Amino acid sequence: MAKSGATQRLESDMSELVHRTRRAFRSGRLRTYEQRRKMLVLMDLFFKEQEEAILEACKQDTGKTYTEVQISEIYSSRAEISFYLKNLKSFMKPTNVAKGLLFMQDKTRIQPQPYGVVLLIVPWNYPFYLLFTPLVGAIAAGNCVVIKPSEVSVASEKLIQTELNQYLPADCFPVVCGGAEETTALLTRRFDYIFFTGATNIGRIVMKAAAEHITPVTLELGGKSPTFVDESSDMQLVANRILASKSLNAGQACISHDYILCTPETETKLVDALKVAAVRFFGKNMQESDSYARIINTRHFDRIMAIKERTKGRIVIDGGADRSDRFIGLTVITDIEPDDSMMEQEIFGPLMGIITVKTVQEAIDYINAREKPLVSYVFSNDQKVIDTFEQNTTSGAMVANDSAINMAINTLPFGGVGQSGIGAYHGKLTFDTFSHHRAVMIRKQAMEVANVKMRYPPFNKTNTHRLCSLLFTTEDSTSRTTYGLIALAVVGAVVAVGMFLYRQ
């Protein structure tokens, strides 16, 4: 099918944009520590000077509260910048590596190098944190970045478009706004790395486009994150922590609790505790609470409400809904069957189902029968139960006895596995993600006698075994090399003593 004139012009524009960005990269604009550090300082200045604008943009998009924006968008991003300002110089240094006897005179190291031009596709649910956290690491590693914010978070996209390049140079960090057409046009271009955060179905499209150019990718996706609660738990504590997390951004988070597994006895106690927590957090009318966000737009409102309306389960907590206000209150549904609407896809909203199981093993089997989740949660005061989940399930992360708080620890990797994602980042791992780790070996033009005897043709068995012992470490060669080193040390000592006596 022939491309329209508009599509061809758009692809041409994107081609020129990527070309300009690549030209900026090749000019060495981010080669030195000082250049990269300057960009980090400017990013921190963006947050200082645009704080009020960020608060307002997030409020317009999803109704996030002051506290939620400060924690999940501003302070979390600035903390990552601060981490890199303190550690960038050490991250940029080459790492010397261990080597065998044959290479003792050689220089061998791993040198981090930037990939080049990165495409960063940002989602709408956390438009600043999920932009700046990878961006900080990409810049620290020395890359130029083409930034594609989400058109869904309208106010945040506008702020990023109008203000970001007042701080970061546009030739190195261009911002591309628009929807699917612009993103598709970008994906036809060749990048050196693509970092995508979003839905799994779009992740497949991104990966397919990257494969055309053999471009490496990080895909931060999502999935249905399960939670297991056992009878040994403090139910009110569990309810508080689950509901506090589930209510963040009205459940529009990839790490949100999607469904709960527990025994029938635990379910009764947990539902009662969830009801208490809901009233304590948001009052009897959740829509009137100043601490509760809104759904991003009416399209997503309709999607979530369709799940709620089609469920065959029993609604035990119903926070209500108002399309004109894009409000859907926290909703808890029990008696969920595997084929229920609640289990068809990631909810990405304030609905949460409860599924009853008889045993811990049944819960594990239920989780393992489905795609590997981004996060799995377990609440128990029995360490054996926690250990059993850790050892017998797979997920991007596992958190015991809390929810989402692991995101504050940037020494822990964040990323999915299988359908929930490829790759991980946070902290130094972000720098490593955006770096090619180049192997460097520098030898001198010497020691040719040893090469002539053992390395070059004609070959013989004796020299072959000697060469292998020097090149490689095996169980057989270790002892021979050890004895050889001891013998060499003894000979060296004898020679040293002899020279000393001779000088006397």
XYZ file of C-alpha atoms in Angstrom:
504
model
C 0.000 0.000 0.000
C 1.466 3.357 -1.085
C 2.133 5.938 1.607
C 0.202 9.196 1.492
C 1.956 12.474 0.831
C 1.397 13.545 4.451
C 2.990 10.339 5.733
C 5.975 10.748 3.455
C 6.478 14.351 4.565
C 6.222 13.332 8.233
C 8.780 10.539 7.774
C 11.058 12.989 5.959
C 10.747 15.462 8.851
C 11.579 12.763 11.382
C 14.511 11.614 9.279
C 15.925 15.136 9.266
C 15.339 15.491 13.027
C 17.201 12.252 13.775
C 19.975 13.298 11.389
C 20.414 16.612 13.235
C 20.478 14.828 16.577
C 23.079 12.360 15.302
C 25.179 15.223 13.997
C 25.043 16.834 17.453
C 26.122 13.565 19.056
C 29.050 13.102 16.683
C 30.219 16.644 17.382
C 31.164 15.505 20.885
C 28.671 17.631 22.802
C 28.402 15.050 25.620
C 31.840 13.481 25.519
C 33.323 14.816 28.747
C 32.353 14.609 32.393
C 31.926 18.394 32.560
C 29.528 18.429 29.596
C 27.339 15.671 31.015
C 27.349 17.133 34.513
C 26.159 20.468 33.136
C 23.126 18.760 31.601
C 22.282 17.098 34.920
C 22.467 20.432 36.726
C 20.160 21.981 34.117
C 17.645 19.165 34.579
C 17.585 19.792 38.311
C 17.072 23.492 37.594
C 14.075 22.551 35.425
C 12.397 20.964 38.441
C 13.248 23.873 40.724
C 11.921 26.531 38.392
C 8.998 24.581 36.907
C 7.705 22.996 40.126
C 4.425 24.927 40.162
C 3.864 24.273 36.468
C 4.467 20.543 36.960
C 2.010 20.443 39.862
C -0.624 22.190 37.777
C -0.063 20.015 34.692
C -0.425 16.799 36.687
C -3.532 18.155 38.363
C -5.093 18.940 34.986
C -4.204 15.551 33.496
C -5.125 13.095 36.248
C -6.038 15.190 39.274
C -2.972 14.076 41.226
C -2.652 15.664 44.626
C 0.220 17.931 45.691
C 1.685 15.141 47.837
C 1.472 12.525 45.118
C 3.126 14.763 42.509
C 5.915 15.745 44.882
C 6.666 12.113 45.739
C 6.081 10.348 42.436
C 7.163 13.006 39.934
C 9.365 15.721 41.439
C 11.384 14.412 44.391
C 11.840 10.962 42.866
C 13.243 12.522 39.674
C 15.459 14.979 41.528
C 16.794 12.170 43.710
C 17.942 10.339 40.586
C 19.642 13.497 39.307
C 21.370 13.961 42.684
C 22.542 10.338 42.627
C 24.204 10.879 39.263
C 25.768 14.184 40.222
C 27.486 12.365 43.091
C 28.524 9.273 41.160
C 28.905 10.209 37.494
C 32.678 10.576 37.520
C 33.207 7.076 38.923
C 30.633 5.571 36.533
C 32.496 6.987 33.532
C 35.835 5.458 34.509
C 36.972 2.295 32.722
C 37.019 -0.856 34.834
C 40.200 -2.919 34.885
C 39.622 -6.661 34.657
C 41.428 -9.743 35.904
C 43.620 -11.621 33.420
C 45.825 -14.656 33.115
C 49.605 -14.997 33.386
C 50.140 -14.589 29.647
C 48.517 -11.136 29.739
C 50.133 -9.654 32.842
C 51.997 -7.043 30.792
C 48.852 -6.043 28.890
C 46.244 -3.409 29.681
C 42.718 -4.871 29.771
C 39.649 -2.893 30.732
C 35.944 -2.358 30.116
C 35.176 1.087 28.786
C 31.596 2.407 28.923
C 30.636 4.157 25.692
C 27.379 5.893 24.727
C 25.246 4.124 22.154
C 24.604 7.363 20.277
C 21.082 8.600 19.581
C 18.353 7.193 21.834
C 14.600 7.253 21.270
C 12.736 7.665 24.570
C 8.978 7.011 24.375
C 7.264 8.194 27.564
C 3.834 7.105 28.901
C 1.077 9.364 30.195
C 0.574 8.060 33.737
C 3.805 9.449 35.254
C 4.859 11.900 32.528
C 7.802 13.464 34.375
C 9.230 10.623 36.468
C 9.090 8.153 33.572
C 10.744 10.738 31.338
C 13.512 11.960 33.599
C 14.542 8.716 35.294
C 15.715 7.097 32.048
C 16.764 10.463 30.557
C 19.166 11.140 33.421
C 20.953 7.822 32.868
C 20.986 8.235 29.083
C 22.612 11.671 29.351
C 25.024 10.512 32.043
C 26.131 7.769 29.653
C 26.755 10.414 26.970
C 23.828 9.882 24.596
C 21.688 12.366 22.724
C 17.966 11.631 23.145
C 14.898 12.148 20.993
C 12.044 12.584 23.483
C 8.489 11.520 22.653
C 6.112 12.453 25.497
C 2.603 11.016 25.501
C -0.094 13.046 23.791
C -2.632 11.556 26.232
C -1.355 13.620 29.172
C -2.130 16.860 27.344
C -1.022 19.440 29.920
C 2.198 17.612 30.762
C 3.068 17.156 27.090
C 2.598 20.885 26.491
C 4.828 21.792 29.440
C 7.571 19.438 28.266
C 7.303 20.753 24.715
C 7.454 24.450 25.645
C 9.873 24.403 28.582
C 12.300 21.475 28.475
C 14.417 22.886 25.657
C 14.786 26.108 27.621
C 17.137 24.009 29.769
C 18.441 21.211 27.545
C 19.726 22.055 24.030
C 17.174 21.166 21.361
C 19.769 19.858 18.898
C 20.786 17.186 21.423
C 17.399 16.591 23.068
C 14.568 17.380 20.645
C 10.991 16.923 21.848
C 8.554 15.372 19.369
C 4.871 15.845 20.136
C 1.890 14.175 18.510
C 0.155 10.820 18.484
C 0.419 7.466 16.759
C 1.398 8.938 13.368
C 4.390 10.796 14.786
C 5.509 7.814 16.841
C 5.168 5.496 13.841
C 7.206 7.889 11.705
C 9.917 8.018 14.373
C 10.043 4.229 14.537
C 10.844 4.018 10.830
C 14.126 5.818 11.544
C 17.278 4.127 12.756
C 18.165 4.770 16.386
C 21.040 3.375 18.417
C 18.778 2.473 21.347
C 15.042 2.593 22.034
C 13.588 2.885 25.527
C 9.813 2.400 25.680
C 7.416 2.467 28.612
C 3.806 1.549 27.958
C 1.355 -1.192 27.090
C 2.479 -4.656 25.996
C 0.660 -4.500 22.651
C 2.486 -1.269 21.731
C 5.720 -2.776 23.032
C 5.421 -5.480 20.376
C 5.154 -2.808 17.670
C 8.217 -1.008 19.035
C 10.235 -4.217 19.177
C 9.271 -5.138 15.616
C 10.351 -1.707 14.367
C 13.630 -1.962 16.304
C 14.316 -5.366 14.766
C 14.351 -3.775 11.293
C 17.548 -1.956 12.284
C 18.796 -4.477 14.886
C 18.398 -1.753 17.499
C 18.633 -2.800 21.167
C 15.590 -2.021 23.298
C 14.357 -1.698 26.835
C 10.635 -2.362 27.097
C 9.006 -1.359 30.374
C 5.568 -2.910 30.043
C 3.130 -4.152 32.671
C 0.679 -6.960 33.187
C -1.535 -8.261 35.937
C 0.446 -7.963 39.172
C -0.835 -10.509 41.726
C -1.005 -10.237 45.511
C -1.162 -13.129 47.964
C -2.406 -12.536 51.522
C -2.220 -15.317 54.090
C -4.040 -15.749 57.374
C -1.014 -14.901 59.546
C -1.109 -11.265 58.396
C -2.296 -8.216 60.311
C -5.332 -7.611 58.079
C -5.723 -3.905 58.790
C -2.054 -3.290 58.058
C -2.362 -5.252 54.806
C -5.533 -3.403 53.815
C -3.930 -0.034 54.541
C -0.868 -0.761 52.444
C -2.732 -2.322 49.536
C -5.354 0.423 49.365
C -2.838 3.251 49.760
C -0.903 1.854 46.799
C -3.938 0.953 44.695
C -5.348 4.453 45.036
C -2.185 6.136 43.732
C -3.067 7.874 40.472
C -6.467 6.132 40.732
C -4.820 2.782 40.035
C -3.246 3.982 36.771
C 0.164 2.482 37.475
C 1.948 -0.548 36.066
C 2.906 -1.751 39.561
C -0.631 -1.493 40.930
C -2.259 -4.487 42.652
C -4.344 -6.132 39.939
C -5.880 -9.025 41.858
C -5.606 -10.666 45.293
C -5.326 -14.365 46.102
C -6.304 -15.602 49.562
C -8.305 -18.271 51.374
C -12.080 -17.767 51.905
C -11.484 -17.159 55.622
C -8.852 -14.517 54.893
C -11.070 -12.903 52.261
C -13.801 -12.081 54.795
C -11.359 -10.412 57.189
C -9.540 -8.601 54.389
C -12.699 -7.146 52.831
C -13.782 -5.788 56.228
C -10.360 -4.211 56.702
C -10.397 -2.730 53.169
C -13.761 -1.083 53.920
C -12.318 0.489 57.069
C -9.252 1.734 55.164
C -11.345 3.193 52.324
C -13.422 5.327 54.691
C -10.388 6.317 56.750
C -8.436 7.443 53.664
C -11.163 9.068 51.563
C -14.265 9.489 53.705
C -17.717 8.147 52.907
C -17.864 10.003 49.582
C -14.635 9.239 47.743
C -15.385 11.725 44.959
C -15.247 14.607 47.431
C -11.807 13.611 48.735
C -8.886 15.911 47.965
C -6.568 12.892 48.091
C -7.969 10.942 45.153
C -6.987 11.322 41.480
C -9.035 11.075 38.294
C -8.966 8.876 35.190
C -6.841 10.376 32.411
C -9.664 10.747 29.845
C -13.133 9.526 28.938
C -11.800 6.798 26.647
C -10.003 5.139 29.541
C -13.001 5.857 31.790
C -15.233 3.912 29.396
C -12.700 1.080 29.138
C -12.519 0.616 32.917
C -16.282 0.931 33.366
C -16.847 -1.735 30.698
C -14.732 -4.151 32.760
C -16.696 -3.274 35.878
C -20.081 -3.630 34.170
C -19.242 -6.996 32.576
C -17.882 -8.674 35.704
C -19.773 -11.678 37.056
C -18.218 -11.154 40.466
C -19.738 -9.567 43.549
C -18.945 -5.904 44.189
C -18.220 -5.564 47.900
C -16.732 -2.042 47.823
C -18.082 0.400 45.266
C -16.570 3.868 45.205
C -18.984 5.056 42.531
C -18.350 6.688 39.151
C -18.995 9.986 37.376
C -18.053 10.277 33.688
C -18.309 14.076 33.618
C -15.668 14.221 36.366
C -13.628 11.268 35.024
C -14.066 9.771 38.502
C -14.076 6.046 39.289
C -13.816 5.203 42.975
C -11.923 2.263 44.400
C -13.875 -0.895 43.675
C -13.269 -4.338 45.167
C -14.907 -7.381 43.573
C -15.017 -10.919 44.992
C -16.021 -14.295 43.501
C -13.812 -13.744 40.463
C -13.518 -16.660 38.034
C -10.612 -17.156 35.589
C -12.770 -16.131 32.594
C -14.151 -12.984 34.236
C -13.764 -9.572 32.579
C -11.513 -8.646 35.498
C -8.945 -11.200 34.315
C -8.890 -10.416 30.585
C -6.292 -7.673 30.648
C -4.323 -5.394 32.929
C -6.907 -3.269 34.744
C -4.864 -0.045 34.894
C -7.521 1.568 37.030
C -9.105 1.471 40.504
C -10.713 -1.976 40.208
C -9.332 -4.915 42.211
C -10.557 -8.491 42.243
C -10.234 -11.132 44.977
C -9.839 -14.796 44.051
C -10.052 -17.511 46.700
C -7.619 -20.423 46.874
C -7.240 -23.220 49.383
C -3.464 -23.314 49.795
C -0.256 -21.400 49.182
C 0.644 -23.871 46.449
C -2.656 -23.273 44.668
C -1.939 -19.543 44.676
C 1.527 -20.153 43.243
C 0.104 -22.446 40.557
C -2.470 -19.780 39.636
C 0.235 -17.143 39.212
C 2.573 -19.450 37.297
C -0.186 -20.462 34.874
C -0.272 -16.864 33.603
C 2.179 -14.437 32.033
C 5.050 -13.350 34.260
C 4.017 -10.136 36.033
C 5.951 -6.927 36.527
C 5.588 -7.216 40.315
C 4.252 -9.883 42.638
C 3.252 -9.065 46.203
C 2.983 -11.349 49.199
C 1.738 -10.472 52.698
C 2.568 -12.902 55.464
C 4.123 -13.059 58.918
C 5.401 -16.535 58.075
C 8.887 -16.330 56.548
C 8.459 -19.800 55.033
C 5.506 -18.539 52.982
C 7.525 -15.563 51.731
C 10.480 -17.822 50.891
C 8.173 -20.221 49.034
C 6.870 -17.417 46.823
C 10.361 -16.060 46.216
C 11.684 -19.461 45.174
C 8.708 -20.686 43.145
C 7.429 -17.675 41.195
C 8.982 -15.361 38.601
C 8.300 -11.654 38.198
C 10.148 -8.443 37.503
C 10.158 -7.725 41.240
C 8.783 -9.332 44.382
C 7.753 -7.281 47.406
C 6.781 -8.806 50.737
C 4.592 -7.012 53.281
C 4.416 -3.704 51.459
C 3.520 -2.191 48.135
C 5.320 0.001 45.577
C 7.772 1.249 48.215
C 10.579 -0.641 46.458
C 10.530 2.101 43.807
C 12.270 4.411 46.282
C 15.359 2.154 46.384
C 17.346 2.964 43.252
C 19.890 0.231 43.944
C 17.146 -2.273 43.089
C 16.577 -2.845 39.357
C 13.160 -2.036 37.954
C 11.972 -3.959 34.930
C 9.809 -6.810 33.766
C 10.360 -10.327 32.496
C 8.667 -12.051 29.592
C 5.466 -10.235 28.610
C 5.989 -7.631 31.355
C 9.149 -6.279 29.817
C 12.734 -6.564 28.636
C 15.621 -4.952 30.476
C 15.748 -2.946 33.687
C 16.936 0.396 35.006
C 17.201 2.703 38.071
C 20.375 3.909 39.740
C 23.637 2.850 38.093
C 21.777 0.237 36.083
C 20.304 3.060 33.985
C 23.822 4.210 33.083
C 24.736 0.627 32.197
C 21.549 0.237 30.139
C 22.467 3.195 27.951
C 26.159 2.257 27.682
C 27.944 -0.094 25.337
C 30.518 -1.878 27.482
C 33.499 -1.957 25.170
C 36.273 -4.500 25.734
C 39.706 -2.882 25.427
C 43.030 -4.750 25.244
C 46.339 -2.987 24.627
C 49.487 -5.075 24.075
C 53.091 -4.120 23.417
C 55.063 -5.194 20.388
C 57.222 -7.512 22.471
C 57.389 -11.118 23.800
C 57.615 -12.398 20.227
C 59.873 -15.282 21.278
C 57.029 -16.880 23.240
C 54.670 -16.395 20.296
C 57.097 -18.030 17.870
C 57.567 -21.032 20.147
C 53.966 -21.674 21.141
C 51.448 -19.576 19.234
C 52.517 -19.652 15.608
C 52.758 -22.655 13.271
C 54.244 -25.215 13.037
C 52.409 -26.651 16.058
C 53.215 -29.562 18.382
C 51.339 -31.137 21.275
C 53.731 -30.037 24.014
C 53.612 -26.362 23.089
C 49.859 -26.541 22.509
C 49.288 -27.730 26.091
C 51.641 -25.064 27.422
C 49.848 -22.369 25.486
C 46.413 -23.567 26.637
C 47.569 -23.555 30.258
C 48.577 -19.914 29.887
C 45.502 -18.843 27.928
C 42.723 -20.657 29.774
C 41.886 -21.733 33.316
C 40.554 -25.271 33.751
C 40.674 -27.757 36.594
C 43.645 -29.453 34.933
C 45.489 -26.278 34.027
C 45.029 -24.597 37.400
C 47.385 -26.920 39.224
C 49.974 -26.789 36.430
C 49.823 -22.994 36.353
C 50.083 -22.847 40.141
C 53.135 -25.099 40.152
C 54.622 -23.060 37.314
C 54.105 -19.835 39.244
C 55.679 -21.357 42.356
C 58.636 -22.559 40.328
C 58.970 -19.147 38.695
C 58.837 -17.475 42.108
C 61.530 -19.816 43.473
C 63.773 -19.173 40.471
C 63.196 -15.445 40.850
C 64.059 -15.588 44.539
C 67.264 -17.579 43.864
C 68.322 -15.101 41.182
C 67.578 -12.155 43.483
C 69.630 -13.690 46.336
C 72.446 -14.485 43.960
C 72.547 -10.901 42.645
C 72.534 -9.571 46.186
C 75.460 -11.769 47.225
C 77.341 -10.916 44.060
C 77.059 -7.190 44.810
C 78.332 -7.747 48.316
